[in-house]
XYZ file of C-alpha atoms in Angstrom:
310
model
C 139.717 88.176 117.793
C 140.565 88.932 114.155
C 139.840 92.667 113.898
C 140.929 92.761 110.266
C 138.073 90.418 109.322
C 135.589 92.536 111.279
C 136.750 95.711 109.523
C 136.451 93.985 106.145
C 132.878 92.845 106.903
C 131.866 96.335 108.092
C 133.443 97.879 104.987
C 131.615 95.464 102.671
C 128.256 96.109 104.363
C 128.750 99.876 104.321
C 129.972 99.859 100.729
C 127.027 97.708 99.615
C 124.512 100.007 101.302
C 126.231 103.046 99.814
C 126.171 101.520 96.350
C 122.494 100.617 96.692
C 121.617 104.135 97.774
C 123.639 105.646 94.926
C 121.311 103.919 92.447
C 118.412 106.070 93.638
C 118.020 109.716 92.761
C 116.321 112.201 95.045
C 112.717 112.914 94.158
C 111.733 116.550 93.786
C 109.292 117.146 96.641
C 107.084 120.237 96.546
C 105.309 120.892 99.841
C 102.617 122.977 98.211
C 100.428 123.183 101.331
C 103.233 125.013 103.165
C 103.607 127.526 100.357
C 99.871 128.027 99.987
C 98.708 128.451 103.596
C 101.617 130.757 104.414
C 101.245 133.044 101.415
C 100.116 136.654 101.333
C 98.398 138.159 98.278
C 101.614 138.822 96.377
C 102.971 135.359 97.109
C 99.632 133.879 96.047
C 99.993 135.592 92.663
C 103.384 133.936 92.251
C 101.945 130.538 93.192
C 99.160 130.923 90.635
C 101.751 131.699 87.957
C 104.044 128.847 88.984
C 101.381 126.162 89.525
C 98.502 127.102 87.181
C 97.297 123.476 87.121
C 96.369 123.829 90.812
C 94.346 127.000 90.256
C 91.508 126.408 87.752
C 90.918 129.600 85.794
C 87.159 129.570 86.391
C 87.778 130.433 90.057
C 88.636 133.990 91.039
C 91.550 134.900 93.265
C 89.122 135.663 96.103
C 88.238 131.971 96.290
C 91.869 131.113 97.041
C 92.206 133.912 99.586
C 89.126 132.612 101.391
C 90.593 129.135 101.305
C 93.845 130.346 102.869
C 91.897 132.026 105.674
C 89.397 129.227 106.232
C 89.616 127.926 109.823
C 88.817 124.306 108.914
C 91.432 124.291 106.168
C 93.978 125.765 108.552
C 93.186 123.112 111.142
C 93.874 120.447 108.528
C 97.078 122.167 107.499
C 98.309 122.451 111.090
C 97.461 118.816 111.722
C 99.444 117.837 108.632
C 102.490 119.657 110.014
C 102.290 117.551 113.140
C 101.421 114.253 111.449
C 104.093 114.523 108.742
C 106.766 116.279 110.777
C 109.255 113.417 110.436
C 107.861 111.726 107.335
C 110.409 111.179 104.581
C 108.893 111.440 101.104
C 112.382 110.702 99.792
C 112.524 107.367 101.594
C 114.345 104.414 100.056
C 110.985 102.666 99.588
C 109.517 105.512 97.512
C 112.765 105.960 95.561
C 112.823 102.225 94.880
C 109.316 102.350 93.401
C 110.299 105.139 91.009
C 113.572 103.392 90.196
C 111.752 100.142 89.372
C 109.233 102.054 87.258
C 112.066 103.698 85.311
C 113.631 100.295 84.644
C 110.524 98.376 83.545
C 108.019 100.892 82.145
C 108.408 102.486 78.734
C 108.771 106.265 78.738
C 108.430 106.518 82.512
C 110.037 109.586 84.037
C 110.126 110.243 87.756
C 107.357 112.748 88.495
C 107.546 115.705 90.812
C 105.801 114.795 94.057
C 103.448 117.525 95.246
C 101.834 117.356 98.678
C 98.702 119.351 99.421
C 95.493 119.622 101.420
C 92.569 118.788 99.145
C 88.901 117.875 99.003
C 89.589 114.690 97.061
C 87.769 111.510 97.978
C 89.318 108.217 99.105
C 89.987 106.926 95.589
C 91.821 110.112 94.620
C 93.983 110.560 97.693
C 96.880 110.124 95.283
C 96.662 111.359 91.698
C 99.322 110.490 89.113
C 99.363 112.499 85.873
C 102.775 111.574 84.468
C 104.791 114.739 85.173
C 103.269 115.106 88.645
C 102.152 112.932 91.519
C 99.809 114.602 94.024
C 99.456 113.337 97.597
C 96.529 114.633 99.676
C 98.015 114.658 103.164
C 94.648 115.170 104.855
C 93.614 111.702 103.673
C 96.520 110.032 105.491
C 96.084 111.213 109.085
C 95.490 107.719 110.512
C 92.268 105.778 111.092
C 91.394 107.489 114.399
C 91.045 110.822 112.626
C 88.162 109.648 110.429
C 85.436 108.737 112.911
C 82.631 108.934 110.336
C 84.442 106.906 107.682
C 83.838 103.129 107.432
C 86.637 101.178 109.075
C 87.576 99.247 105.920
C 88.492 102.597 104.342
C 89.845 104.507 107.344
C 92.340 101.751 108.205
C 94.010 102.472 104.843
C 94.086 106.238 105.424
C 97.445 105.978 107.100
C 100.816 107.210 105.868
C 102.039 103.601 106.043
C 100.122 103.058 102.788
C 101.514 106.043 100.861
C 104.359 104.185 99.065
C 102.096 101.371 97.908
C 99.338 103.779 96.910
C 101.927 105.514 94.737
C 102.876 102.182 93.138
C 99.198 101.331 92.575
C 98.393 104.659 90.924
C 101.380 104.390 88.581
C 100.372 100.818 87.714
C 96.776 101.868 87.098
C 97.955 104.439 84.561
C 99.694 101.761 82.460
C 96.783 99.308 82.277
C 94.182 99.938 79.592
C 90.506 99.677 80.477
C 88.794 97.295 78.058
C 85.280 97.917 76.751
C 83.924 94.613 77.994
C 81.135 94.002 80.506
C 82.196 90.555 81.718
C 83.425 90.090 85.267
C 86.553 88.429 83.846
C 87.506 91.652 82.085
C 87.533 93.554 85.397
C 89.258 90.687 87.220
C 92.122 90.640 84.705
C 92.287 94.445 84.547
C 92.971 94.602 88.280
C 95.145 91.508 88.052
C 97.448 93.382 85.668
C 97.461 96.458 87.909
C 98.358 94.427 91.001
C 100.968 92.371 89.139
C 102.684 95.595 88.083
C 102.114 97.043 91.561
C 104.079 94.151 93.076
C 106.891 94.597 90.555
C 107.219 98.255 91.482
C 106.876 97.759 95.238
C 108.531 94.365 95.352
C 109.468 94.268 99.029
C 106.028 95.158 100.379
C 103.849 92.803 102.438
C 100.989 91.206 100.486
C 98.331 92.478 102.883
C 99.418 96.046 102.064
C 99.499 95.360 98.316
C 96.000 93.888 98.415
C 94.608 96.545 100.760
C 93.475 94.247 103.518
C 94.644 93.041 106.941
C 97.213 90.330 107.752
C 94.443 88.029 109.071
C 92.252 88.427 106.007
C 95.261 87.956 103.742
C 95.994 84.648 105.468
C 92.348 83.592 105.145
C 92.475 84.335 101.412
C 95.635 82.305 100.840
C 94.307 79.432 102.956
C 91.078 79.314 100.926
C 92.496 79.856 97.452
C 91.087 76.610 96.039
C 87.633 77.231 97.508
C 87.538 80.797 96.138
C 88.521 79.624 92.658
C 85.998 76.778 92.752
C 83.220 79.141 93.817
C 83.794 81.389 90.799
C 84.001 78.409 88.418
C 80.948 76.570 89.771
C 78.819 79.714 89.667
C 80.009 80.559 86.139
C 80.910 84.093 87.151
C 83.841 84.759 84.833
C 81.845 85.456 81.666
C 78.812 86.801 83.460
C 77.889 90.409 82.611
C 75.729 91.066 85.677
C 76.960 94.422 86.991
C 76.152 93.388 90.581
C 79.101 90.990 90.530
C 81.479 93.946 90.386
C 80.123 95.383 93.627
C 80.335 91.935 95.235
C 83.890 91.080 94.194
C 85.677 94.081 92.628
C 84.589 97.232 94.459
C 86.276 98.206 97.717
C 84.154 96.933 100.590
C 84.565 95.512 104.111
C 84.274 91.967 102.754
C 83.428 90.084 99.562
C 79.857 88.906 99.135
C 79.778 85.169 98.495
C 76.401 85.086 100.275
C 77.839 82.505 102.654
C 78.410 82.400 106.399
C 82.127 83.033 105.911
C 81.694 86.350 104.077
C 82.917 88.564 106.919
C 86.153 86.577 107.192
C 87.049 87.520 103.621
C 88.642 90.756 102.386
C 86.723 93.083 100.101
C 87.448 93.114 96.368
C 88.651 89.512 96.372
C 88.192 89.456 92.587
C 91.192 91.774 92.285
C 93.342 89.305 94.214
C 92.036 86.446 92.046
C 92.960 88.475 88.976
C 96.503 88.852 90.278
C 96.765 85.077 90.828
C 95.624 84.400 87.252
C 97.961 87.011 85.738
C 100.892 85.822 87.844
C 100.232 82.238 86.735
C 100.151 83.386 83.110
C 103.533 85.086 83.449
C 105.010 82.027 85.165
C 103.810 79.718 82.391
C 104.417 81.826 79.292
C 107.389 83.645 77.822
C 105.803 87.073 77.744
C 107.313 90.467 78.388
C 105.603 93.000 80.616
C 104.609 95.085 77.583
C 103.103 92.021 75.931
C 101.148 91.260 79.094
C 99.771 94.795 79.259
C 98.575 94.538 75.633
C 96.999 91.087 75.952
C 93.235 90.678 76.177
C 91.688 89.147 79.277
C 90.481 85.987 77.541
C 93.942 85.050 76.217
C 95.478 85.542 79.663
C 92.734 83.504 81.321
C 92.873 80.660 78.788
C 96.670 80.338 78.824
C 97.328 81.044 82.500
C 97.063 77.371 83.519
C 95.891 78.684 86.868
C 94.401 75.957 89.006
C 95.128 76.076 92.731
C 95.678 72.890 94.696
C 93.031 71.725 97.117
């Protein structure tokens, strides 16, 4: 056995991994919930001074003291300690997302990541403001914790989805919302978001990116031509009927084609279709990411050359 060759291979692998890791900088993680629920009155004063954006001035200090002593809040806090005991917010996956964002997005600076217990709803379980990125831990306890929440939402309330939710929220911030009532406008808006999402979180599984299940992701890919044809034949793209957004854009257990196969489909399939159109545009045109983000939905649609095979 040639041990020299083995040592060389091990050295190369180790050196490569080390070099890859050296490209990522540690994220500043602030475990705010630990500071808050363990603070006395004096420490609370210091927290209010240090994090004024988490303490709206219209609320008196007594509100925060009551919150610290609230039994339900403390149960959530204690559960978060158990659920996130070994969770690494400085994981390579999260660092990679921030690294990719730094490389491809203008003026992007890695935000401070602040964890907390909040009363946010599902759509705001992560909030990205630019300087800060807030993660509501109590909205990532795993599907079994949320017995009264619809399954299509609770299955995504798992810490597995945190990195991609971060990528999505950053992407959302960089895509302008157009003042246009057509379904196509919303389709392309989310297509841009998901295209950028995949660039930032480029090693993630598609079913995670598109917020569905592996089976429903397969169904969608297998029926790409039929989905496209359905939208074309029903002339949905330039339709301004607001109901189409709830059928094909809003988060839901499935998309509403009003066909027998509806329940086999993922919700918000219009977002996925938008990604396919935007991706086709980028594959067929020499456009930079910044140019894509500035382009109107009609130009992208017209020049995408998107037409799936039967």
